[in-house]
Amino acid sequence: KLIQEIKHVQEELQKLREQEHQLIVERDKWQATLMEQEQILKEEQAKVNDLQQQIIVLENDKRLGEQEREELNGQ
């Protein structure tokens, strides 16, 4: 009876080890996905920053153009 119990405990331990391994594999997969998504987010944030800079430049150009037009109209 004790031998059966030991066998049963060993089988349960083996199942738990397999589950642990599967969970580790799954965790690693999710971590890789998270890292990819973080990289994509950084790239998209950089694009947004570039667009914001372009908008600032265009707004400045527009303002300068309006000033020049006002000066020409005023002469």
Coordinates of C-alpha atoms in Angstrom, one line a residue:
K1 CA 0.0 0.0 0.0
L2 CA 2.8 2.4 0.8
I3 CA 4.5 1.6 -2.5
Q4 CA 1.2 2.4 -4.3
E5 CA 1.0 5.7 -2.5
I6 CA 4.6 6.5 -3.4
K7 CA 3.9 5.7 -7.0
H8 CA 0.8 7.9 -7.0
V9 CA 2.7 10.8 -5.4
Q10 CA 5.5 10.4 -8.0
E11 CA 2.9 10.4 -10.8
E12 CA 1.3 13.6 -9.4
L13 CA 4.7 15.2 -9.1
Q14 CA 5.5 14.3 -12.7
K15 CA 2.2 15.9 -13.8
L16 CA 3.0 19.0 -11.8
R17 CA 6.4 19.3 -13.4
E18 CA 4.9 19.0 -16.8
Q19 CA 2.3 21.7 -16.0
E20 CA 5.1 23.9 -14.6
H21 CA 7.0 23.4 -17.9
Q22 CA 3.9 24.3 -20.0
L23 CA 3.3 27.4 -17.9
I24 CA 6.9 28.5 -18.3
V25 CA 6.7 28.1 -22.1
E26 CA 3.4 30.0 -22.1
R27 CA 4.9 32.7 -19.9
D28 CA 7.9 33.1 -22.2
K29 CA 5.6 33.3 -25.2
W30 CA 3.5 36.1 -23.6
Q31 CA 6.7 37.9 -22.5
A32 CA 7.9 37.8 -26.1
T33 CA 4.6 39.1 -27.3
L34 CA 4.6 41.9 -24.7
M35 CA 8.2 42.9 -25.8
E36 CA 7.1 43.0 -29.5
Q37 CA 4.0 45.2 -28.6
E38 CA 6.2 47.5 -26.5
Q39 CA 8.6 47.9 -29.5
I40 CA 5.6 48.7 -31.8
L41 CA 4.3 51.2 -29.3
K42 CA 7.7 52.9 -29.1
E43 CA 7.8 53.1 -32.9
E44 CA 4.3 54.5 -33.1
Q45 CA 5.1 57.1 -30.4
A46 CA 8.1 58.1 -32.4
K47 CA 5.9 58.6 -35.5
V48 CA 3.5 60.6 -33.5
N49 CA 6.3 62.8 -32.2
D50 CA 7.6 63.3 -35.8
L51 CA 4.1 64.3 -37.0
Q52 CA 3.8 66.7 -34.1
Q53 CA 7.1 68.3 -35.1
Q54 CA 5.9 68.6 -38.7
I55 CA 2.7 70.2 -37.6
I56 CA 4.6 72.8 -35.5
V57 CA 6.8 73.6 -38.5
L58 CA 3.8 73.9 -40.8
E59 CA 2.0 76.1 -38.3
N60 CA 5.1 78.3 -38.1
D61 CA 5.4 78.5 -41.9
K62 CA 1.7 79.4 -42.1
R63 CA 2.1 82.1 -39.5
L64 CA 5.1 83.5 -41.4
G65 CA 3.3 83.4 -44.7
E66 CA 0.3 85.3 -43.1
Q67 CA 2.7 87.9 -41.7
E68 CA 4.4 88.4 -45.1
R69 CA 1.0 88.7 -46.8
E70 CA -0.1 91.3 -44.3
E71 CA 3.1 93.2 -44.8
L72 CA 2.7 93.1 -48.6
N73 CA -0.9 94.2 -48.3
G74 CA 0.0 97.0 -46.0
Q75 CA 2.6 98.5 -48.3

